[in-house]
């Protein structure tokens, strides 16, 4: 848990703590477990979805569904109409997933059959030492989280063999994105056996798997005044980490108050979803029923009638937090000519006239109020009219539940690269605003 104080030392500590979280989270499944482990250490009770939940005022709880995790605190004086303050983020990132029959190869090379997941910046994955991470499901029904050591690499073709490479490199998504992992005859090799050995299970017992490629390099704080953090999966583990550290501080014991979250006006809830990069339409994605299911069970524990549950939702907020684009000094024409957020100048408020982001005027005012309470400067983000705008879990959550939603995040460069770039002070500031949001 990092300090909320805005000092160079605390900013550095917060960034290094994020580096640790990314290292522990090479897949969305690992990310959900890493968040759950830290919150369990902070006194949160882990619940099973098939179990009866004995939720009580004053309790702290979490539940994991595959690569998603929800965690919340029920204030001591919560009632059937107490609203929820949701901080939403996502655990997945663009990249590659292992195909069925993954062991391939030719010309004496062993290769891995992979499928592109989401919209990665393909060139950024070249010439990096990669590992496989995710889960194996064995014949006894058990699930085993696994992450190999560095095992694979996507080697780039030498410029001597492609003199036009610097004029515009474009990779064929099928034939030129299959990494090498060894030498020999593919007919006598087994990539899955390498993964099974890392999980200490027999490969013949593996009945199914969900495995992704992940960069093995550790994140680095660097630059003048340690202004930058470069690491993989900032989209969106930066927001996951901001919510996690804010929630840890929220429940920390200190001063005359035994529990910092005991008498909040709303129920603070961290919602980390999976599959945002491919549309969120899964059982663990924001378009699925996970959040609605959990809110219904919380309402039932507080004795809420259907009408009271709707009243609680009407008194609720969702802050959808995901990364956005900093103005790029080498490509300024890709950005709005006036609204130009930059790394190190605070979290961003994301606005889009076509509701690709859910922010409206009411949400803008609320966000600025939470930033003021946290002592944080904020920036606005809007797309260049000639450049298509992405979207987030914000509009999905607003549509599914009717909760007023505002889209925010931090500005970064190299979005969807294997290694993205953030401002260290923005990371710390986003966490402090998240805490202010939950305390409001």
CSV table of C-alpha atoms in Angstrom, one decimal:
chain,number,residue,atom,x,y,z
A,1,UNK,CA,0.0,0.0,0.0
A,2,UNK,CA,1.4,3.4,-1.0
A,3,UNK,CA,1.2,6.7,0.7
A,4,UNK,CA,-1.4,9.2,-0.4
A,5,UNK,CA,1.0,12.1,-0.1
A,6,UNK,CA,2.0,13.8,-3.3
A,7,UNK,CA,5.8,13.7,-2.9
A,8,UNK,CA,8.5,12.5,-5.3
A,9,UNK,CA,9.1,9.5,-3.0
A,10,UNK,CA,5.5,8.5,-2.8
A,11,UNK,CA,5.0,9.0,-6.5
A,12,UNK,CA,8.0,6.7,-7.2
A,13,UNK,CA,6.7,4.2,-4.6
A,14,UNK,CA,3.3,4.1,-6.3
A,15,UNK,CA,4.8,3.5,-9.7
A,16,UNK,CA,7.1,0.7,-8.4
A,17,UNK,CA,4.1,-0.9,-6.8
A,18,UNK,CA,2.3,-0.8,-10.1
A,19,UNK,CA,5.4,-2.4,-11.7
A,20,UNK,CA,5.0,-5.2,-9.1
A,21,UNK,CA,1.3,-5.7,-10.0
A,22,UNK,CA,2.0,-5.8,-13.7
A,23,UNK,CA,4.8,-8.4,-13.1
A,24,UNK,CA,2.3,-10.5,-11.1
A,25,UNK,CA,-0.4,-10.1,-13.8
A,26,UNK,CA,0.8,-11.5,-17.1
A,27,UNK,CA,-2.8,-12.5,-17.9
A,28,UNK,CA,-6.2,-11.2,-16.9
A,29,UNK,CA,-6.6,-14.3,-14.8
A,30,UNK,CA,-3.5,-13.5,-12.9
A,31,UNK,CA,-4.5,-9.9,-12.5
A,32,UNK,CA,-7.8,-10.9,-10.8
A,33,UNK,CA,-6.0,-13.2,-8.4
A,34,UNK,CA,-3.3,-10.6,-7.6
A,35,UNK,CA,-6.0,-8.0,-6.7
A,36,UNK,CA,-7.9,-10.6,-4.7
A,37,UNK,CA,-4.7,-11.6,-2.8
A,38,UNK,CA,-3.9,-8.0,-1.8
A,39,UNK,CA,-7.4,-7.3,-0.7
A,40,UNK,CA,-7.6,-10.5,1.3
A,41,UNK,CA,-4.5,-9.2,3.1
A,42,UNK,CA,-6.5,-6.0,3.8
A,43,UNK,CA,-9.3,-7.9,5.5
A,44,UNK,CA,-11.6,-8.6,2.6
A,45,UNK,CA,-13.5,-11.9,2.7
A,46,UNK,CA,-13.5,-13.9,-0.6
A,47,UNK,CA,-16.9,-15.2,-1.5
A,48,UNK,CA,-17.8,-18.1,-3.9
A,49,UNK,CA,-20.6,-17.5,-6.3
A,50,UNK,CA,-22.2,-20.8,-5.6
A,51,UNK,CA,-22.3,-20.2,-1.8
A,52,UNK,CA,-24.8,-18.3,0.2
A,53,UNK,CA,-23.5,-14.9,1.1
A,54,UNK,CA,-23.9,-13.7,4.6
A,55,UNK,CA,-23.2,-10.0,3.8
A,56,UNK,CA,-23.4,-7.7,6.8
A,57,UNK,CA,-23.0,-3.9,7.3
A,58,UNK,CA,-19.4,-3.2,8.1
A,59,UNK,CA,-18.1,-6.1,6.1
A,60,UNK,CA,-15.5,-6.2,3.3
A,61,UNK,CA,-16.0,-8.6,0.5
A,62,UNK,CA,-14.7,-9.7,-2.9
A,63,UNK,CA,-15.6,-12.3,-5.6
A,64,UNK,CA,-13.6,-13.5,-8.6
A,65,UNK,CA,-15.2,-14.6,-11.8
A,66,UNK,CA,-12.4,-15.8,-14.2
A,67,UNK,CA,-10.4,-12.7,-15.1
A,68,UNK,CA,-12.8,-10.3,-13.3
A,69,UNK,CA,-12.9,-9.3,-9.7
A,70,UNK,CA,-15.4,-7.2,-7.7
A,71,UNK,CA,-14.6,-5.9,-4.2
A,72,UNK,CA,-16.7,-3.7,-2.0
A,73,UNK,CA,-17.3,-2.5,1.6
A,74,UNK,CA,-20.7,-2.2,3.2
A,75,UNK,CA,-20.7,0.8,5.5
A,76,UNK,CA,-21.9,0.2,9.0
A,77,UNK,CA,-25.0,2.3,8.6
A,78,UNK,CA,-25.9,1.2,5.0
A,79,UNK,CA,-29.6,0.8,4.3
A,80,UNK,CA,-31.7,-0.7,1.5
A,81,UNK,CA,-31.5,2.5,-0.5
A,82,UNK,CA,-27.8,3.2,-0.1
A,83,UNK,CA,-26.2,3.9,-3.5
A,84,UNK,CA,-23.0,2.4,-4.9
A,85,UNK,CA,-19.9,4.2,-6.0
A,86,UNK,CA,-18.3,2.0,-8.7
A,87,UNK,CA,-14.8,2.4,-10.0
A,88,UNK,CA,-14.6,0.3,-13.2
A,89,UNK,CA,-11.5,-0.8,-15.0
A,90,UNK,CA,-10.4,-3.9,-17.0
A,91,UNK,CA,-7.8,-6.6,-16.6
A,92,UNK,CA,-7.1,-7.6,-20.2
A,93,UNK,CA,-4.8,-6.1,-22.8
A,94,UNK,CA,-4.3,-6.5,-26.6
A,95,UNK,CA,-1.9,-9.2,-27.6
A,96,UNK,CA,-1.8,-12.9,-28.6
A,97,UNK,CA,-3.6,-16.0,-27.4
A,98,UNK,CA,-2.5,-19.6,-28.0
A,99,UNK,CA,-4.5,-21.5,-30.6
A,100,UNK,CA,-5.5,-25.2,-30.4
A,101,UNK,CA,-2.8,-27.5,-31.7
A,102,UNK,CA,-0.2,-24.8,-30.7
A,103,UNK,CA,3.0,-26.6,-31.6
A,104,UNK,CA,4.0,-25.7,-35.1
A,105,UNK,CA,7.3,-25.0,-37.0
A,106,UNK,CA,9.3,-25.5,-40.1
A,107,UNK,CA,12.9,-25.3,-41.5
A,108,UNK,CA,14.2,-26.7,-38.1
A,109,UNK,CA,12.4,-24.0,-36.0
A,110,UNK,CA,9.8,-24.7,-33.3
A,111,UNK,CA,7.0,-22.1,-33.4
A,112,UNK,CA,3.8,-21.4,-31.5
A,113,UNK,CA,0.4,-21.0,-33.2
A,114,UNK,CA,-1.1,-17.8,-31.9
A,115,UNK,CA,-4.3,-15.8,-32.6
A,116,UNK,CA,-4.4,-12.0,-32.3
A,117,UNK,CA,-6.4,-10.8,-29.4
A,118,UNK,CA,-7.9,-7.3,-29.7
A,119,UNK,CA,-5.9,-4.6,-31.5
A,120,UNK,CA,-2.3,-4.8,-30.5
A,121,UNK,CA,0.4,-2.6,-32.1
A,122,UNK,CA,2.0,-5.7,-33.8
A,123,UNK,CA,5.4,-4.2,-34.5
A,124,UNK,CA,5.9,-3.5,-30.8
A,125,UNK,CA,5.9,-7.3,-30.1
A,126,UNK,CA,9.0,-7.9,-32.3
A,127,UNK,CA,12.3,-8.9,-30.7
A,128,UNK,CA,11.0,-9.3,-27.2
A,129,UNK,CA,11.5,-12.2,-24.9
A,130,UNK,CA,7.9,-13.5,-24.2
A,131,UNK,CA,6.3,-15.9,-21.8
A,132,UNK,CA,3.1,-17.8,-21.8
A,133,UNK,CA,0.6,-17.2,-19.0
A,134,UNK,CA,-3.0,-18.1,-18.1
A,135,UNK,CA,-4.6,-21.2,-16.9
A,136,UNK,CA,-4.6,-25.0,-17.5
A,137,UNK,CA,-7.7,-27.0,-16.7
A,138,UNK,CA,-7.0,-30.7,-15.9
A,139,UNK,CA,-9.1,-33.8,-16.2
A,140,UNK,CA,-10.1,-33.6,-12.5
A,141,UNK,CA,-11.7,-30.2,-13.2
A,142,UNK,CA,-9.0,-28.3,-11.3
A,143,UNK,CA,-7.7,-24.9,-12.6
A,144,UNK,CA,-4.0,-24.1,-12.5
A,145,UNK,CA,-2.6,-20.6,-13.0
A,146,UNK,CA,0.7,-20.7,-14.8
A,147,UNK,CA,3.3,-18.4,-16.2
A,148,UNK,CA,6.4,-19.7,-17.9
A,149,UNK,CA,9.9,-18.1,-17.8
A,150,UNK,CA,10.9,-16.3,-21.0
A,151,UNK,CA,10.2,-18.9,-23.7
A,152,UNK,CA,9.3,-17.3,-27.0
A,153,UNK,CA,10.3,-14.5,-29.4
A,154,UNK,CA,9.0,-12.9,-32.6
A,155,UNK,CA,12.2,-12.3,-34.5
A,156,UNK,CA,12.2,-9.4,-37.0
A,157,UNK,CA,13.6,-9.9,-40.5
A,158,UNK,CA,17.0,-8.3,-40.9
A,159,UNK,CA,17.0,-5.1,-42.9
A,160,UNK,CA,19.6,-6.6,-45.3
A,161,UNK,CA,16.7,-8.9,-46.5
A,162,UNK,CA,14.1,-6.2,-46.6
A,163,UNK,CA,15.6,-2.8,-47.6
A,164,UNK,CA,12.1,-1.2,-47.5
A,165,UNK,CA,11.5,-2.1,-43.8
A,166,UNK,CA,12.0,1.5,-42.6
A,167,UNK,CA,9.6,2.8,-45.3
A,168,UNK,CA,6.7,1.1,-43.6
A,169,UNK,CA,6.8,-2.3,-41.9
A,170,UNK,CA,3.5,-4.2,-42.1
A,171,UNK,CA,3.3,-7.7,-40.7
A,172,UNK,CA,1.1,-10.4,-42.2
A,173,UNK,CA,-1.2,-11.3,-39.3
A,174,UNK,CA,-1.0,-15.0,-39.9
A,175,UNK,CA,2.3,-15.9,-41.4
A,176,UNK,CA,4.6,-13.3,-39.7
A,177,UNK,CA,3.2,-13.3,-36.1
A,178,UNK,CA,4.1,-16.9,-35.1
A,179,UNK,CA,6.9,-16.8,-32.5
A,180,UNK,CA,9.8,-19.2,-32.2
A,181,UNK,CA,10.4,-21.1,-29.0
A,182,UNK,CA,13.0,-23.7,-29.9
A,183,UNK,CA,14.8,-25.8,-32.5
A,184,UNK,CA,13.9,-29.2,-33.8
A,185,UNK,CA,11.1,-31.1,-35.4
A,186,UNK,CA,7.6,-29.9,-34.5
A,187,UNK,CA,6.3,-33.5,-34.9
A,188,UNK,CA,8.3,-34.6,-31.9
A,189,UNK,CA,7.9,-31.4,-29.7
A,190,UNK,CA,5.1,-30.2,-27.5
A,191,UNK,CA,4.7,-26.6,-26.5
A,192,UNK,CA,1.9,-27.4,-24.1
A,193,UNK,CA,4.2,-29.8,-22.3
A,194,UNK,CA,6.5,-26.9,-21.5
A,195,UNK,CA,3.6,-24.9,-20.0
A,196,UNK,CA,2.4,-28.0,-18.1
A,197,UNK,CA,5.9,-28.5,-16.6
A,198,UNK,CA,5.8,-24.8,-15.4
A,199,UNK,CA,2.5,-25.5,-13.7
A,200,UNK,CA,3.8,-28.9,-12.3
A,201,UNK,CA,1.0,-30.9,-13.9
A,202,UNK,CA,1.2,-33.7,-16.4
A,203,UNK,CA,0.5,-32.6,-20.0
A,204,UNK,CA,-1.7,-35.7,-20.6
A,205,UNK,CA,-4.0,-34.4,-17.8
A,206,UNK,CA,-4.6,-31.1,-19.5
A,207,UNK,CA,-8.1,-30.9,-21.0
A,208,UNK,CA,-8.3,-27.2,-21.8
A,209,UNK,CA,-6.4,-23.9,-21.5
A,210,UNK,CA,-6.5,-20.1,-21.8
A,211,UNK,CA,-3.0,-18.9,-22.5
A,212,UNK,CA,-1.7,-15.5,-23.7
A,213,UNK,CA,1.7,-14.1,-24.6
A,214,UNK,CA,3.2,-11.6,-22.2
A,215,UNK,CA,6.4,-9.5,-22.3
A,216,UNK,CA,8.9,-10.7,-19.7
A,217,UNK,CA,10.6,-7.4,-19.3
A,218,UNK,CA,10.0,-5.6,-16.0
A,219,UNK,CA,8.7,-2.0,-16.0
A,220,UNK,CA,11.1,0.9,-15.6
A,221,UNK,CA,10.8,4.4,-14.0
A,222,UNK,CA,13.1,6.8,-15.9
A,223,UNK,CA,13.5,10.3,-17.4
A,224,UNK,CA,14.1,13.7,-16.0
A,225,UNK,CA,12.8,13.9,-12.4
A,226,UNK,CA,11.6,10.2,-12.9
A,227,UNK,CA,8.7,11.5,-14.9
A,228,UNK,CA,8.0,8.3,-16.9
A,229,UNK,CA,7.0,4.7,-16.4
A,230,UNK,CA,7.4,2.3,-19.2
A,231,UNK,CA,5.7,-1.1,-18.8
A,232,UNK,CA,3.3,-3.5,-20.5
A,233,UNK,CA,-0.4,-3.6,-19.8
A,234,UNK,CA,-0.8,-0.1,-18.6
A,235,UNK,CA,-4.1,-0.4,-20.5
A,236,UNK,CA,-5.7,-1.0,-18.1
A,237,UNK,CA,-3.7,-2.2,-15.1
A,238,UNK,CA,-2.9,1.4,-14.4
A,239,UNK,CA,-6.6,2.0,-13.5
A,240,UNK,CA,-6.9,-1.4,-11.7
A,241,UNK,CA,-3.9,-0.4,-9.5
A,242,UNK,CA,-5.3,3.1,-8.8
A,243,UNK,CA,-8.5,1.5,-7.6
A,244,UNK,CA,-6.7,-1.2,-5.6
A,245,UNK,CA,-4.4,1.2,-3.7
A,246,UNK,CA,-7.3,3.6,-3.1
A,247,UNK,CA,-9.4,0.8,-1.6
A,248,UNK,CA,-6.5,-0.4,0.5
A,249,UNK,CA,-6.1,3.1,2.0
A,250,UNK,CA,-9.9,3.4,2.4
A,251,UNK,CA,-10.1,0.5,4.8
A,252,UNK,CA,-6.8,1.1,6.6
A,253,UNK,CA,-6.9,1.4,10.3
A,254,UNK,CA,-5.8,4.8,11.5
A,255,UNK,CA,-6.4,7.6,14.0
A,256,UNK,CA,-9.5,7.6,16.2
A,257,UNK,CA,-11.6,5.9,13.5
A,258,UNK,CA,-11.2,2.2,13.5
A,259,UNK,CA,-12.1,1.7,9.9
A,260,UNK,CA,-11.8,4.4,7.3
A,261,UNK,CA,-14.8,3.0,5.3
A,262,UNK,CA,-17.1,2.4,8.2
A,263,UNK,CA,-19.4,5.4,7.8
A,264,UNK,CA,-19.3,6.2,4.1
A,265,UNK,CA,-22.4,7.6,2.5
A,266,UNK,CA,-22.2,5.1,-0.4
A,267,UNK,CA,-21.0,1.6,-0.9
A,268,UNK,CA,-17.5,1.7,-2.5
A,269,UNK,CA,-17.0,-1.0,-5.1
A,270,UNK,CA,-14.1,-1.8,-7.3
A,271,UNK,CA,-15.1,-3.5,-10.5
A,272,UNK,CA,-12.3,-5.1,-12.6
A,273,UNK,CA,-13.8,-6.6,-15.8
A,274,UNK,CA,-12.2,-8.9,-18.4
A,275,UNK,CA,-12.5,-8.8,-22.2
A,276,UNK,CA,-12.8,-5.0,-22.7
A,277,UNK,CA,-10.4,-5.1,-25.6
A,278,UNK,CA,-12.8,-7.4,-27.6
A,279,UNK,CA,-16.1,-5.8,-26.7
A,280,UNK,CA,-16.9,-6.9,-23.1
A,281,UNK,CA,-19.6,-9.3,-24.2
A,282,UNK,CA,-18.7,-12.2,-22.0
A,283,UNK,CA,-19.7,-13.6,-18.6
A,284,UNK,CA,-16.8,-11.7,-17.0
A,285,UNK,CA,-17.0,-8.6,-19.2
A,286,UNK,CA,-18.7,-5.4,-18.5
A,287,UNK,CA,-21.6,-6.3,-20.9
A,288,UNK,CA,-22.2,-9.5,-18.9
A,289,UNK,CA,-24.3,-9.9,-15.8
A,290,UNK,CA,-21.5,-9.9,-13.2
A,291,UNK,CA,-21.9,-6.5,-11.7
A,292,UNK,CA,-25.7,-6.6,-11.8
A,293,UNK,CA,-25.7,-10.0,-10.1
A,294,UNK,CA,-23.5,-8.7,-7.3
A,295,UNK,CA,-25.5,-5.5,-6.8
A,296,UNK,CA,-28.6,-7.6,-6.6
A,297,UNK,CA,-27.1,-9.8,-3.9
A,298,UNK,CA,-25.9,-6.7,-1.9
A,299,UNK,CA,-29.4,-5.2,-2.1
A,300,UNK,CA,-31.0,-8.5,-1.0
A,301,UNK,CA,-28.6,-8.6,2.0
A,302,UNK,CA,-29.7,-5.1,3.0
A,303,UNK,CA,-33.4,-6.1,2.7
A,304,UNK,CA,-34.1,-4.0,-0.4
A,305,UNK,CA,-37.4,-4.4,-2.3
A,306,UNK,CA,-37.2,-4.1,-6.1
A,307,UNK,CA,-38.2,-0.4,-5.8
A,308,UNK,CA,-35.6,0.3,-3.1
A,309,UNK,CA,-33.0,-1.4,-5.3
A,310,UNK,CA,-33.9,1.0,-8.2
A,311,UNK,CA,-33.7,3.9,-5.8
A,312,UNK,CA,-30.2,2.8,-4.8
A,313,UNK,CA,-29.1,2.7,-8.4
A,314,UNK,CA,-30.5,6.1,-9.0
A,315,UNK,CA,-28.3,7.4,-6.2
A,316,UNK,CA,-25.2,5.6,-7.6
A,317,UNK,CA,-22.2,6.6,-9.7
A,318,UNK,CA,-19.8,4.7,-11.9
A,319,UNK,CA,-16.3,6.2,-12.7
A,320,UNK,CA,-15.1,4.2,-15.7
A,321,UNK,CA,-11.4,4.5,-15.7
A,322,UNK,CA,-9.3,3.6,-18.7
A,323,UNK,CA,-6.2,5.1,-20.4
A,324,UNK,CA,-6.5,7.8,-23.0
A,325,UNK,CA,-4.1,9.5,-25.5
A,326,UNK,CA,-1.6,12.1,-24.5
A,327,UNK,CA,-0.7,14.5,-27.3
A,328,UNK,CA,2.3,13.0,-29.2
A,329,UNK,CA,5.1,15.5,-30.0
A,330,UNK,CA,5.9,13.7,-33.2
A,331,UNK,CA,2.3,13.4,-34.4
A,332,UNK,CA,0.5,16.5,-33.2
A,333,UNK,CA,-1.9,16.4,-36.2
A,334,UNK,CA,-3.5,13.2,-34.8
A,335,UNK,CA,-4.9,15.2,-31.9
A,336,UNK,CA,-7.5,17.9,-31.3
A,337,UNK,CA,-5.7,21.2,-32.1
A,338,UNK,CA,-6.9,22.8,-28.9
A,339,UNK,CA,-7.6,20.1,-26.3
A,340,UNK,CA,-4.2,18.4,-25.9
A,341,UNK,CA,-3.6,16.5,-22.6
A,342,UNK,CA,0.0,15.6,-21.8
A,343,UNK,CA,1.7,13.2,-19.5
A,344,UNK,CA,2.4,14.5,-16.0
A,345,UNK,CA,-0.4,17.1,-16.0
A,346,UNK,CA,-3.0,15.1,-14.3
A,347,UNK,CA,-5.7,12.5,-15.0
A,348,UNK,CA,-8.0,13.1,-18.0
A,349,UNK,CA,-11.8,13.5,-18.3
A,350,UNK,CA,-12.9,11.8,-21.5
A,351,UNK,CA,-15.6,13.4,-23.6
A,352,UNK,CA,-17.2,12.3,-26.9
A,353,UNK,CA,-20.3,13.8,-28.5
A,354,UNK,CA,-21.3,10.5,-29.9
A,355,UNK,CA,-21.3,8.8,-26.5
A,356,UNK,CA,-18.3,6.6,-27.1
A,357,UNK,CA,-17.6,7.9,-23.6
A,358,UNK,CA,-20.5,8.3,-21.1
A,359,UNK,CA,-19.4,11.7,-19.7
A,360,UNK,CA,-22.0,14.4,-19.6
A,361,UNK,CA,-22.1,17.8,-18.0
A,362,UNK,CA,-23.3,16.4,-14.7
A,363,UNK,CA,-20.5,13.9,-14.7
A,364,UNK,CA,-17.9,16.5,-15.7
A,365,UNK,CA,-18.9,18.7,-12.7
A,366,UNK,CA,-18.8,15.7,-10.3
A,367,UNK,CA,-15.4,14.6,-11.6
A,368,UNK,CA,-14.0,18.1,-11.2
A,369,UNK,CA,-15.3,18.2,-7.6
A,370,UNK,CA,-13.7,14.9,-6.7
A,371,UNK,CA,-10.4,16.1,-8.2
A,372,UNK,CA,-10.6,19.3,-6.2
A,373,UNK,CA,-11.2,17.3,-3.0
A,374,UNK,CA,-8.1,15.2,-3.8
A,375,UNK,CA,-6.0,18.3,-4.6
A,376,UNK,CA,-5.5,17.0,-8.1
A,377,UNK,CA,-5.4,18.9,-11.4
A,378,UNK,CA,-7.4,17.3,-14.2
A,379,UNK,CA,-7.3,17.6,-18.0
A,380,UNK,CA,-9.9,17.1,-20.7
A,381,UNK,CA,-9.6,14.7,-23.6
A,382,UNK,CA,-11.5,14.8,-26.9
A,383,UNK,CA,-10.7,13.1,-30.2
A,384,UNK,CA,-9.7,14.9,-33.4
A,385,UNK,CA,-12.8,14.9,-35.6
A,386,UNK,CA,-10.9,13.1,-38.4
A,387,UNK,CA,-9.7,10.3,-36.1
A,388,UNK,CA,-12.1,7.6,-34.9
A,389,UNK,CA,-12.7,7.5,-31.2
A,390,UNK,CA,-12.4,4.4,-29.1
A,391,UNK,CA,-14.8,3.4,-26.3
A,392,UNK,CA,-14.8,1.9,-22.9
A,393,UNK,CA,-16.8,0.0,-20.3
A,394,UNK,CA,-18.5,3.4,-19.4
A,395,UNK,CA,-21.3,3.4,-22.0
A,396,UNK,CA,-21.8,-0.3,-21.4
A,397,UNK,CA,-22.3,0.1,-17.7
A,398,UNK,CA,-24.5,3.1,-18.1
A,399,UNK,CA,-26.7,1.2,-20.6
A,400,UNK,CA,-26.9,-2.0,-18.5
A,401,UNK,CA,-27.7,-0.5,-15.1
A,402,UNK,CA,-28.8,3.1,-15.7
A,403,UNK,CA,-26.1,4.3,-13.3
A,404,UNK,CA,-24.8,7.8,-14.1
A,405,UNK,CA,-21.3,7.3,-15.5
A,406,UNK,CA,-18.3,9.4,-16.2
A,407,UNK,CA,-15.3,8.3,-18.3
A,408,UNK,CA,-11.8,9.2,-17.0
A,409,UNK,CA,-8.3,7.8,-17.0
A,410,UNK,CA,-4.6,8.8,-17.4
A,411,UNK,CA,-3.0,10.0,-20.6
A,412,UNK,CA,-0.4,7.7,-22.1
A,413,UNK,CA,1.7,7.2,-25.2
A,414,UNK,CA,2.2,4.0,-27.2
A,415,UNK,CA,-1.3,2.7,-26.4
A,416,UNK,CA,-1.7,-1.0,-27.3
A,417,UNK,CA,2.1,-1.4,-27.6
A,418,UNK,CA,3.7,-4.3,-25.8
A,419,UNK,CA,5.3,-1.6,-23.6
A,420,UNK,CA,3.3,1.6,-23.0
A,421,UNK,CA,4.4,4.9,-21.5
A,422,UNK,CA,2.7,6.8,-18.6
A,423,UNK,CA,3.5,9.8,-16.3
A,424,UNK,CA,4.4,8.7,-12.8
A,425,UNK,CA,2.6,11.6,-11.2
A,426,UNK,CA,-0.6,10.9,-13.1
A,427,UNK,CA,-0.7,7.3,-11.7
A,428,UNK,CA,-0.5,8.6,-8.1
A,429,UNK,CA,-3.0,11.3,-8.8
A,430,UNK,CA,-5.6,8.9,-10.2
A,431,UNK,CA,-5.4,6.8,-7.1
A,432,UNK,CA,-6.0,9.8,-4.9
A,433,UNK,CA,-9.0,10.9,-6.9
A,434,UNK,CA,-10.4,7.4,-6.7
A,435,UNK,CA,-10.2,7.6,-2.9
A,436,UNK,CA,-11.9,11.0,-2.9
A,437,UNK,CA,-14.7,9.6,-5.1
A,438,UNK,CA,-15.3,6.8,-2.6
A,439,UNK,CA,-15.2,9.2,0.4
A,440,UNK,CA,-17.8,11.6,-1.2
